[in-house]
XYZ file of N, CA and C in Angstrom:
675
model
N 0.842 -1.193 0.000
C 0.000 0.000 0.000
C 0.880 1.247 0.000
N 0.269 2.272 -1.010
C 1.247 3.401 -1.051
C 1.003 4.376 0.543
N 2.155 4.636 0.424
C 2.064 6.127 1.598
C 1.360 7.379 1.343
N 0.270 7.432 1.706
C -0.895 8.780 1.220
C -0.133 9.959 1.448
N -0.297 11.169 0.686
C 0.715 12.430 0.495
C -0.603 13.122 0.375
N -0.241 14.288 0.570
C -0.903 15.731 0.125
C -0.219 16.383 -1.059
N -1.439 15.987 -2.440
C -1.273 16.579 -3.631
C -1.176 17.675 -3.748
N -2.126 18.976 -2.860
C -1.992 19.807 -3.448
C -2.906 20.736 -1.987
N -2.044 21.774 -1.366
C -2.634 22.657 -0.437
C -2.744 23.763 -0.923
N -3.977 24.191 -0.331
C -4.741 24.677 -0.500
C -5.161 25.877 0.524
N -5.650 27.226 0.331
C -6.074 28.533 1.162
C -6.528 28.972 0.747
N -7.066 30.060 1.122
C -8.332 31.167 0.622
C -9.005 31.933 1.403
N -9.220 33.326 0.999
C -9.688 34.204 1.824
C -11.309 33.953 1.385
N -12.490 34.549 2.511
C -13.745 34.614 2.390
C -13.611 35.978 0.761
N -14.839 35.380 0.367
C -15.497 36.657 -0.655
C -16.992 36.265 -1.588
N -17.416 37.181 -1.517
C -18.510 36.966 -2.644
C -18.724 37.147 -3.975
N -19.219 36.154 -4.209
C -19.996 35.567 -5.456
C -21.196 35.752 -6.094
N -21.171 35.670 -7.169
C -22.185 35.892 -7.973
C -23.370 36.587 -7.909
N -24.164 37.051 -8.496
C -25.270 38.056 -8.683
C -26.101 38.088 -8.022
N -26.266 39.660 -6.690
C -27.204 39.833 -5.780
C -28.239 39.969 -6.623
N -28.756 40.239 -7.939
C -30.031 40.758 -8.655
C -30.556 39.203 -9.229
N -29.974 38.359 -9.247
C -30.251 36.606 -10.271
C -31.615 36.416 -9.336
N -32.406 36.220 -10.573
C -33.616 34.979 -9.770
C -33.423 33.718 -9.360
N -32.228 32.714 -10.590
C -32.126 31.560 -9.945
C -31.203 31.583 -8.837
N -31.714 31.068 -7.656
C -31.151 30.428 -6.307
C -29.713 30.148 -6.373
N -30.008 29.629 -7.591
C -28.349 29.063 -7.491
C -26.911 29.910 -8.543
N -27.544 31.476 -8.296
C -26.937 32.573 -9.287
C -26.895 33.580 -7.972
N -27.708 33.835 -7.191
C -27.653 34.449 -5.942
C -26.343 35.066 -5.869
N -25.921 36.226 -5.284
C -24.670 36.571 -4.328
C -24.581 35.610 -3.086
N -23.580 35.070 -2.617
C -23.545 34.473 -1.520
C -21.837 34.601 -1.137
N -21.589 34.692 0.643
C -20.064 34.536 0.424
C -19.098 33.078 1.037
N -18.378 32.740 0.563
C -17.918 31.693 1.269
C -16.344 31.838 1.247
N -15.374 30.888 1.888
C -14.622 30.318 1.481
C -13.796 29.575 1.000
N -14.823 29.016 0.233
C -14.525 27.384 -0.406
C -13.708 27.629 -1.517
N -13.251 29.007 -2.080
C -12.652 29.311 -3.310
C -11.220 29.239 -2.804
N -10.627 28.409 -2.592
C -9.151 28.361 -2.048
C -8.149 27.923 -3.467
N -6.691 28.510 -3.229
C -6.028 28.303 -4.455
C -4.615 27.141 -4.226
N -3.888 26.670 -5.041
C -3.074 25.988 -4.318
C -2.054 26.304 -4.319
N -1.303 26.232 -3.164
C 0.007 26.873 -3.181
C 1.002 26.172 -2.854
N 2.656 26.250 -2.747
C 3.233 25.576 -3.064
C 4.605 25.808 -2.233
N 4.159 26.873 -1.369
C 4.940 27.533 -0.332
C 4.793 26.666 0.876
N 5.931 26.998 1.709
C 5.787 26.511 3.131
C 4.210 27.060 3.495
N 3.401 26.596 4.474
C 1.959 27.334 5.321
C 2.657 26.993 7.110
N 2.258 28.150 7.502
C 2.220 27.606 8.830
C 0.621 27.079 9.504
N 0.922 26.165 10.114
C -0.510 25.199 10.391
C -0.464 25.030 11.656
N -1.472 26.309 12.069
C -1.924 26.038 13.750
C -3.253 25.241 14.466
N -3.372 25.713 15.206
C -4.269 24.352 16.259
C -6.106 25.148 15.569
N -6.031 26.476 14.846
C -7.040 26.333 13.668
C -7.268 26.930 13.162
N -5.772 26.327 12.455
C -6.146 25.928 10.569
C -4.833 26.488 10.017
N -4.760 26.672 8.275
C -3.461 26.988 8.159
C -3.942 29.099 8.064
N -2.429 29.200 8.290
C -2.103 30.689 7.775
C -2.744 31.006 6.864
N -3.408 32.192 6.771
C -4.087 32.787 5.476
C -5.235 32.423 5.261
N -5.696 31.330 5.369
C -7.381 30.826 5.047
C -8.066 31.304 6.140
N -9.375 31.360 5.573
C -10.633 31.793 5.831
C -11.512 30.372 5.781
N -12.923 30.944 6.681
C -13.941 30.552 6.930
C -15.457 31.489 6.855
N -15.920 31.384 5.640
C -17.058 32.281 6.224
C -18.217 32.187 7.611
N -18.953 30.971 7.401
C -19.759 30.122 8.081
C -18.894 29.662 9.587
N -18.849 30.551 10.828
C -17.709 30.071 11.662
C -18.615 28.939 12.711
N -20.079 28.977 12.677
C -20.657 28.167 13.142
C -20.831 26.547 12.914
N -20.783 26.867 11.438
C -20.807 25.363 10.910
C -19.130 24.690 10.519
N -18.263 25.221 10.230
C -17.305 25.254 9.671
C -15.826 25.949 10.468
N -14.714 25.168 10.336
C -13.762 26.101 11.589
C -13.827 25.407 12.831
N -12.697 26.200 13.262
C -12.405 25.662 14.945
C -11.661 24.565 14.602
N -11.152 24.458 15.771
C -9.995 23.283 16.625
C -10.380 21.784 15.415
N -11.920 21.799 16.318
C -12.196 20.083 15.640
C -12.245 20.135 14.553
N -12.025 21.559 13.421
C -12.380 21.247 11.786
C -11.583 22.245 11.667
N -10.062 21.954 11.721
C -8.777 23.095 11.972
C -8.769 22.844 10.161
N -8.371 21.422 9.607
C -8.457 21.363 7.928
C -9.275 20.330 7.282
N -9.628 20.516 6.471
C -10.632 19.700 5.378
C -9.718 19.225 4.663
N -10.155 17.618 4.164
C -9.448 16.960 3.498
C -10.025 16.076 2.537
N -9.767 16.097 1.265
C -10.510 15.353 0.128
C -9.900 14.907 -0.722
N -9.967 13.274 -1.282
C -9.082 12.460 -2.204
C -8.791 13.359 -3.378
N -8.301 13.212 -3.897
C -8.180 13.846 -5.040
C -8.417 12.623 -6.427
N -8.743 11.597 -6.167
C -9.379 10.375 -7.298
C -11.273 10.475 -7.376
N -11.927 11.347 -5.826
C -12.851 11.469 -6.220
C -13.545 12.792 -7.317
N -12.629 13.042 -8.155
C -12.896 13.947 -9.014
C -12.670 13.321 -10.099
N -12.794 12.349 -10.391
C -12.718 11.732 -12.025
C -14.263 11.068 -11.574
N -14.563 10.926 -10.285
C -16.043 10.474 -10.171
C -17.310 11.538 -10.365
N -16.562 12.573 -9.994
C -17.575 13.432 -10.040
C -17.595 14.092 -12.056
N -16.707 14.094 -12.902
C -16.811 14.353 -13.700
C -17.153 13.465 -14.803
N -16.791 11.985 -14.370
C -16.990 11.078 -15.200
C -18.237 10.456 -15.090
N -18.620 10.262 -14.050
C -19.862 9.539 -13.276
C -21.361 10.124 -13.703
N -20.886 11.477 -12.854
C -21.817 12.208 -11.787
C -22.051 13.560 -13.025
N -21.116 13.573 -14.132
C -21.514 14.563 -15.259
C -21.318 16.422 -14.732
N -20.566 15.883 -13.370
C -20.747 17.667 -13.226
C -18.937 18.068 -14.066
N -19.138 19.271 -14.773
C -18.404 20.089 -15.464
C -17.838 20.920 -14.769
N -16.263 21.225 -15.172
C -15.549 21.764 -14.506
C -15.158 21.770 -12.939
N -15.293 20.583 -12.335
C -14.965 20.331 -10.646
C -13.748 19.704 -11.013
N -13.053 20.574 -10.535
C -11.811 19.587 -10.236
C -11.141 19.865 -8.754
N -9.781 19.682 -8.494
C -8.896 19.849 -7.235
C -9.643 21.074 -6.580
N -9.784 21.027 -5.477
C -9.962 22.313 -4.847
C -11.809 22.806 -4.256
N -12.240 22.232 -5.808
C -13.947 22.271 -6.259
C -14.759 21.967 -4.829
N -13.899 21.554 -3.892
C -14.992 20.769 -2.759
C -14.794 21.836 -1.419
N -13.787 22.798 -1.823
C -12.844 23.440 -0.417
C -11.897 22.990 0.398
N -11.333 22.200 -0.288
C -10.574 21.743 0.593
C -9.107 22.402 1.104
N -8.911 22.022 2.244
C -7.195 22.474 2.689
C -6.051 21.118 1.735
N -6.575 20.449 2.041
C -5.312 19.133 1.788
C -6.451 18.410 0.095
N -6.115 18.609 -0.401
C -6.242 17.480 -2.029
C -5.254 16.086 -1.583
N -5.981 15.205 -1.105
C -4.865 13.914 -0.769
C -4.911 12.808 -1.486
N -3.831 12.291 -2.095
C -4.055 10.756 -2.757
C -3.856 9.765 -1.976
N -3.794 8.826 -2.392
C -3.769 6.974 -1.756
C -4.227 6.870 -0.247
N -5.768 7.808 -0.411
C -6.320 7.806 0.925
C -8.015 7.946 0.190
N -8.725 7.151 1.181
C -10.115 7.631 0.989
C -10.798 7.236 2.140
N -11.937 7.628 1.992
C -12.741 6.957 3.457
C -13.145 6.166 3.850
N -12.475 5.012 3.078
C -12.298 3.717 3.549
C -10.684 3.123 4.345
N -10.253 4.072 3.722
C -8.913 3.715 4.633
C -8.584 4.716 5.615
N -9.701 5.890 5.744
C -8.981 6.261 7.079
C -10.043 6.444 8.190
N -9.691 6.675 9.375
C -9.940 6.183 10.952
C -10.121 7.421 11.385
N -11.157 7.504 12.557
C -11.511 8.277 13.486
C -9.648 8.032 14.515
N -9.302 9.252 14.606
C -8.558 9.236 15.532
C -7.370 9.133 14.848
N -6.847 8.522 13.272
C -5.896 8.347 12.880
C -4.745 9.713 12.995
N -3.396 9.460 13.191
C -3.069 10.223 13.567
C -1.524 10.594 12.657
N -1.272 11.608 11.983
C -0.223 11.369 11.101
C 0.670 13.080 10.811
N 2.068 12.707 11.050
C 2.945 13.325 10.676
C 2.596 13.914 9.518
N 2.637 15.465 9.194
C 2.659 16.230 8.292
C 3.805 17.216 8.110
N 4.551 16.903 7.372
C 5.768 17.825 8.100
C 5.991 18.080 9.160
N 6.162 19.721 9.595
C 6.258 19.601 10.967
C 5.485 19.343 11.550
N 3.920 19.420 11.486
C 2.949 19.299 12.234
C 2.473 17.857 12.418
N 1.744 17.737 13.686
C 0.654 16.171 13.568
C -0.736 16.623 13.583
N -1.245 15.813 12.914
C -2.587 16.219 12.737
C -3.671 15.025 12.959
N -5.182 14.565 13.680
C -5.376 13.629 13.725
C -7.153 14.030 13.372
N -7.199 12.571 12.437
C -8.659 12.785 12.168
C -9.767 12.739 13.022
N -11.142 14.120 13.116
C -11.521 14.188 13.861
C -13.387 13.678 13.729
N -13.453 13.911 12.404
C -14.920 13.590 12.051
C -14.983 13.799 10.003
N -16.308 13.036 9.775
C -16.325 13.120 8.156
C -16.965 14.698 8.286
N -16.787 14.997 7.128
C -18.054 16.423 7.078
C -18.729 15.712 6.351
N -19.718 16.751 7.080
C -21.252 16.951 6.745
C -21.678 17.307 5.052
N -21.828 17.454 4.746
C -22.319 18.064 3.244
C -23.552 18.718 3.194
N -22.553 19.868 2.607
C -23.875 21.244 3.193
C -23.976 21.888 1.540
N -24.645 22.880 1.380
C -24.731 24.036 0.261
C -24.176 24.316 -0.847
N -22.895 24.588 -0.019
C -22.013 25.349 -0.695
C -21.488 24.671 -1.993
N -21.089 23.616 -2.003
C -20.789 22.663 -3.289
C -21.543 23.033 -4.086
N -23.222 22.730 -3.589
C -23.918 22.400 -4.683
C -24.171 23.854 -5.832
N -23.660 25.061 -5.058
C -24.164 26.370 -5.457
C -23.290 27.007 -5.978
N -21.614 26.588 -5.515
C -20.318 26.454 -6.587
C -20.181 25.688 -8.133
N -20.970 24.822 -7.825
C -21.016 23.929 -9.559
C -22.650 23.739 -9.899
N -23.694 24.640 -9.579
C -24.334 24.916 -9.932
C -25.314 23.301 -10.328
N -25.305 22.562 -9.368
C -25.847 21.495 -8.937
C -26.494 21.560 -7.771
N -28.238 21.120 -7.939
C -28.614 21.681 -7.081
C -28.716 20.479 -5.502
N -28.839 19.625 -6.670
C -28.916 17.989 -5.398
C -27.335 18.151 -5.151
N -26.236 18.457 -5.487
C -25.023 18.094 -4.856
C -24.629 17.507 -3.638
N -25.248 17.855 -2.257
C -25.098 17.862 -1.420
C -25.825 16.123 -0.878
N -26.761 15.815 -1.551
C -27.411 14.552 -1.121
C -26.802 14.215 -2.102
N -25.985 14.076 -3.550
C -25.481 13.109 -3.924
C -23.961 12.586 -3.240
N -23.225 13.808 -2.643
C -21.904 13.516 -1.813
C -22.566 12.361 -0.282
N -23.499 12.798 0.003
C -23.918 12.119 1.096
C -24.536 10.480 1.138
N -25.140 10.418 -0.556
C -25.295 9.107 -0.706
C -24.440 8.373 -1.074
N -23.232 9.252 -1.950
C -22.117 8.321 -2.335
C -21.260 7.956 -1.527
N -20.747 8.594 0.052
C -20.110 8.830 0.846
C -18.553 9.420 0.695
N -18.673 9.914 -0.791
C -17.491 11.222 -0.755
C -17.966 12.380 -0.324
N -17.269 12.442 1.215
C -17.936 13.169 2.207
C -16.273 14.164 2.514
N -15.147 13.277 2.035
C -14.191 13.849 2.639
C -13.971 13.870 4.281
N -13.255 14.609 4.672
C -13.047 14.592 6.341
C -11.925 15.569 7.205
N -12.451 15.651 8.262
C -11.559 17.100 8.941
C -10.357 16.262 9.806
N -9.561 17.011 10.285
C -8.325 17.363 11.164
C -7.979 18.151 12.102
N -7.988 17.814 12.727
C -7.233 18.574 14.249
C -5.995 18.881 14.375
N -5.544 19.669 14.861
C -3.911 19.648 15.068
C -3.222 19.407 16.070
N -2.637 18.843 16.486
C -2.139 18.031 17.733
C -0.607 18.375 18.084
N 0.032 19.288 17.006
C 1.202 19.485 17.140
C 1.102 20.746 15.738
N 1.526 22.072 16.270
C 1.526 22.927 15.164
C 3.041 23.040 14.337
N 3.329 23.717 12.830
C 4.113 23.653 12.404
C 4.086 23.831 11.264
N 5.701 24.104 10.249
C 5.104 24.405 9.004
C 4.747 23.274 7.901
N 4.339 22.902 7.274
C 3.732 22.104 6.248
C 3.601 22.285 4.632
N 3.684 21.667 3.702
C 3.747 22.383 1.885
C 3.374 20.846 1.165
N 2.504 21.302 -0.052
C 2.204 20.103 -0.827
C 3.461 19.274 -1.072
N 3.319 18.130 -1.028
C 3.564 17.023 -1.643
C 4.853 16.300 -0.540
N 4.574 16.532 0.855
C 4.340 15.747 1.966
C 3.516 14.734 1.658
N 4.709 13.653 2.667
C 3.788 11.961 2.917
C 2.688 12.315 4.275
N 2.089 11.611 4.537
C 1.238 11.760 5.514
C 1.763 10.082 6.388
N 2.337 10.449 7.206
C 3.233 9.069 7.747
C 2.461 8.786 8.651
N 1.537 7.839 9.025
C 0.557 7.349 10.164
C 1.485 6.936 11.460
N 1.047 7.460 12.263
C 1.677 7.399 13.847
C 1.137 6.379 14.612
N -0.320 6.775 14.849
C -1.488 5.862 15.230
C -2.384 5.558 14.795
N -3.054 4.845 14.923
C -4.536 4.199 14.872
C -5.211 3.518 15.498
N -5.562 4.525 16.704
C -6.783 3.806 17.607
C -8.136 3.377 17.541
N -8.400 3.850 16.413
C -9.804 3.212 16.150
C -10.201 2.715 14.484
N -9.542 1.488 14.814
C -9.814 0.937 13.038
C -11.144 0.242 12.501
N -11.844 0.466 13.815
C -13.369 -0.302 13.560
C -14.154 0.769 13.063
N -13.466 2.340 12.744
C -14.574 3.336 12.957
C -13.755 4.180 11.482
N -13.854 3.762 10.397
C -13.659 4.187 9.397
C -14.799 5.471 9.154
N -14.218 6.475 7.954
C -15.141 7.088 8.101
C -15.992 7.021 7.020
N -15.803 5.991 6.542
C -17.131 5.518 5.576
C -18.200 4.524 6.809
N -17.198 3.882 7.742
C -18.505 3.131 8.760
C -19.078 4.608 9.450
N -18.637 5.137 10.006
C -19.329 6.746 10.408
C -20.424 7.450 9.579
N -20.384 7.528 8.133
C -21.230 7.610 7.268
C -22.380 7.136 6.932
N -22.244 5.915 7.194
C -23.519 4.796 7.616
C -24.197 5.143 8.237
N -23.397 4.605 9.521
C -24.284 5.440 10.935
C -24.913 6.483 10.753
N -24.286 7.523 10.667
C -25.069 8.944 10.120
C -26.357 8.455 9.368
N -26.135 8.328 8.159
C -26.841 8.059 6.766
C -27.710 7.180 6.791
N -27.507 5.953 6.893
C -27.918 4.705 5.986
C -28.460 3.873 7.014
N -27.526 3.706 8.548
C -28.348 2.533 9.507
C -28.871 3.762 10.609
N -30.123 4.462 10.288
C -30.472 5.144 11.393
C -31.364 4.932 12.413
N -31.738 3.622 11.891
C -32.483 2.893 13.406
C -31.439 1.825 13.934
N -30.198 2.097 13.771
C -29.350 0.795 14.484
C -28.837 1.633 15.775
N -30.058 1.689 16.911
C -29.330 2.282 17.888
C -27.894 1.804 18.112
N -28.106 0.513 18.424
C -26.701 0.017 19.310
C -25.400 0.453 18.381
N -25.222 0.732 16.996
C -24.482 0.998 16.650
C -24.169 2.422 16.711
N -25.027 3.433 17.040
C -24.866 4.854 17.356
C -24.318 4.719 18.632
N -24.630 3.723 19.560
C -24.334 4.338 20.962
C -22.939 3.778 21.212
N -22.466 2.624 20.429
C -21.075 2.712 20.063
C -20.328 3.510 18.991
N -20.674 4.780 18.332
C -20.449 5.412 18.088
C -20.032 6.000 18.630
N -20.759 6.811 19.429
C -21.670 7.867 20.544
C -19.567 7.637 21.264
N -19.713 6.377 21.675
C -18.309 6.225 22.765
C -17.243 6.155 22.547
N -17.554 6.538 21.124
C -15.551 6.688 20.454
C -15.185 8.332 20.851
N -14.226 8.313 21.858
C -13.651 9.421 22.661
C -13.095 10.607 22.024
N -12.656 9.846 20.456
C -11.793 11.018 19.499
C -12.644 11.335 18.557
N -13.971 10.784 18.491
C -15.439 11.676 17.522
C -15.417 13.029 17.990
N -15.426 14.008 16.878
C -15.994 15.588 17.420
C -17.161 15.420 17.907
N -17.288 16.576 19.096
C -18.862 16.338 19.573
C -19.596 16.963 18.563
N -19.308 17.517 17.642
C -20.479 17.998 16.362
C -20.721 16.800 15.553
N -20.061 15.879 15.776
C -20.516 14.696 14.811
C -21.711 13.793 16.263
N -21.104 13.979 16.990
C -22.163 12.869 18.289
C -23.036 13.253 18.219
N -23.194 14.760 18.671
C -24.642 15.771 18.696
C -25.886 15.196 18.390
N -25.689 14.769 16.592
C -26.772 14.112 16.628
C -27.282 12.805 16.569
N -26.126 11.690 17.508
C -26.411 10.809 17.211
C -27.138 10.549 18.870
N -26.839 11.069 19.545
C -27.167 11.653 21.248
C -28.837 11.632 20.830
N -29.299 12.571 20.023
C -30.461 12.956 20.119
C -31.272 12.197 19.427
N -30.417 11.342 18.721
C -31.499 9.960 18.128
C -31.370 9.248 19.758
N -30.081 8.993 20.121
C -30.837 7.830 20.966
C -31.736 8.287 21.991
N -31.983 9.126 22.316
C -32.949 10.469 23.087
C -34.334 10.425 22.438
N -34.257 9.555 21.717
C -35.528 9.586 20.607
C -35.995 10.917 19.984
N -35.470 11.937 19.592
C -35.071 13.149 19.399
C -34.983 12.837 18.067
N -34.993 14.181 17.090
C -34.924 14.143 15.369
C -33.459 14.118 15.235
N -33.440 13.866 14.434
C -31.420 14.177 14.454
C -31.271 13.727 12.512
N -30.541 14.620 12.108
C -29.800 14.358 11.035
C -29.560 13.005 10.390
């Protein structure tokens, strides 16, 4: 098995987009920071996020537990070949890290890996929200990332430092290999009446509590995501 690297990093400041006067929804002004470019310089990468990037959305997006976003970079021949959307490529999803010989089947809640100077350890899949779908002008986007489970996934920083594309990502640990984040996806998604498997969810110690949140309030018999 190859050693997964970071193809291609990634930053970006917040700004807005497209036409406050458009009727269609998906022509709107709106601002985000998903427009990140890739660069090729050292970044310094603190406990959240790297130097220079932005977050518009600091509620949903940001902070410690979602310091960087991370997305294969093989699921973009799916999305163009498959899935028919035009012009998505590297970057198209927001990401900080474009990573190869990794997907969410091979990586772990909690996995934990040397990035240059920094360590960084996985903290939860994201969610799939809006913004995709209103960048490539797809309006289901967001339920098709969620049914396919290219969901991508965040990082914590556990050790700050500087970092630049085309770093190995050298695995340190792996404490939880039962909790892939395609099995996390499930849970979420697909088995949502399997309590017992939420509430062993629920007890994996290195889940963000924004990912438990709502698995708490299912077993609470509560609506939840």
């Amino acid at each position: 098995m190859n050693t997964p690297y970071v193809q291609n990093l990634l930053v970006g400041k917040v700004k807005q987009v497209a036409d406050p006067n458009a009727i269609n929804p998906l022509e709107k002004a709106w601002e985000s920071g998903m427009f990140k470019e890739s660069t090729e310089m050292p970044v310094w990468l603190s406990k959240s996020g790297l130097y220079g990037d932005e977050v518009a959305d600091k509620k949903n997006h940001g902070g410690q537990e979602k310091a960087i976003f991370a997305y294969p970079v093989s699921h973009y021949d799916y999305w163009q070949d498959e899935q028919h959307i035009e012009g998505i490529h590297i970057g198209g999803m927001g990401e900080n890290l474009a990573v190869a010989d990794m997907d969410e089947y091979t990586v772990c809640i909690g996995d934990t890996y040397q990035f240059g100077e920094a360590v960084i350890q996985v903290s939860q899949p994201r969610k799939p929200c809006w913004k995709p779908a209103r960048r490539h002008q797809t309006m289901d986007l967001a339920m098709r990332i969620q049914k396919t489970g290219r969901t991508g996934w965040y990082f914590r920083v556990l050790q700050e430092g500087f970092v630049k594309a085309g770093a190995e990502l050298a695995l340190l640990e792996r404490p939880h290999i039962e909790w892939s984040i395609a099995n996390c996806n499930e849970v979420m998604y697909e088995k949502k009446n399997d309590l017992e498997l939420a509430k062993k969810l629920v007890k994996c110690h290195l889940l963000a509590d924004s990912w438990k949140q709502p698995l708490v309030k299912r077993l609470e018999g509560k609506a939840s995501s």
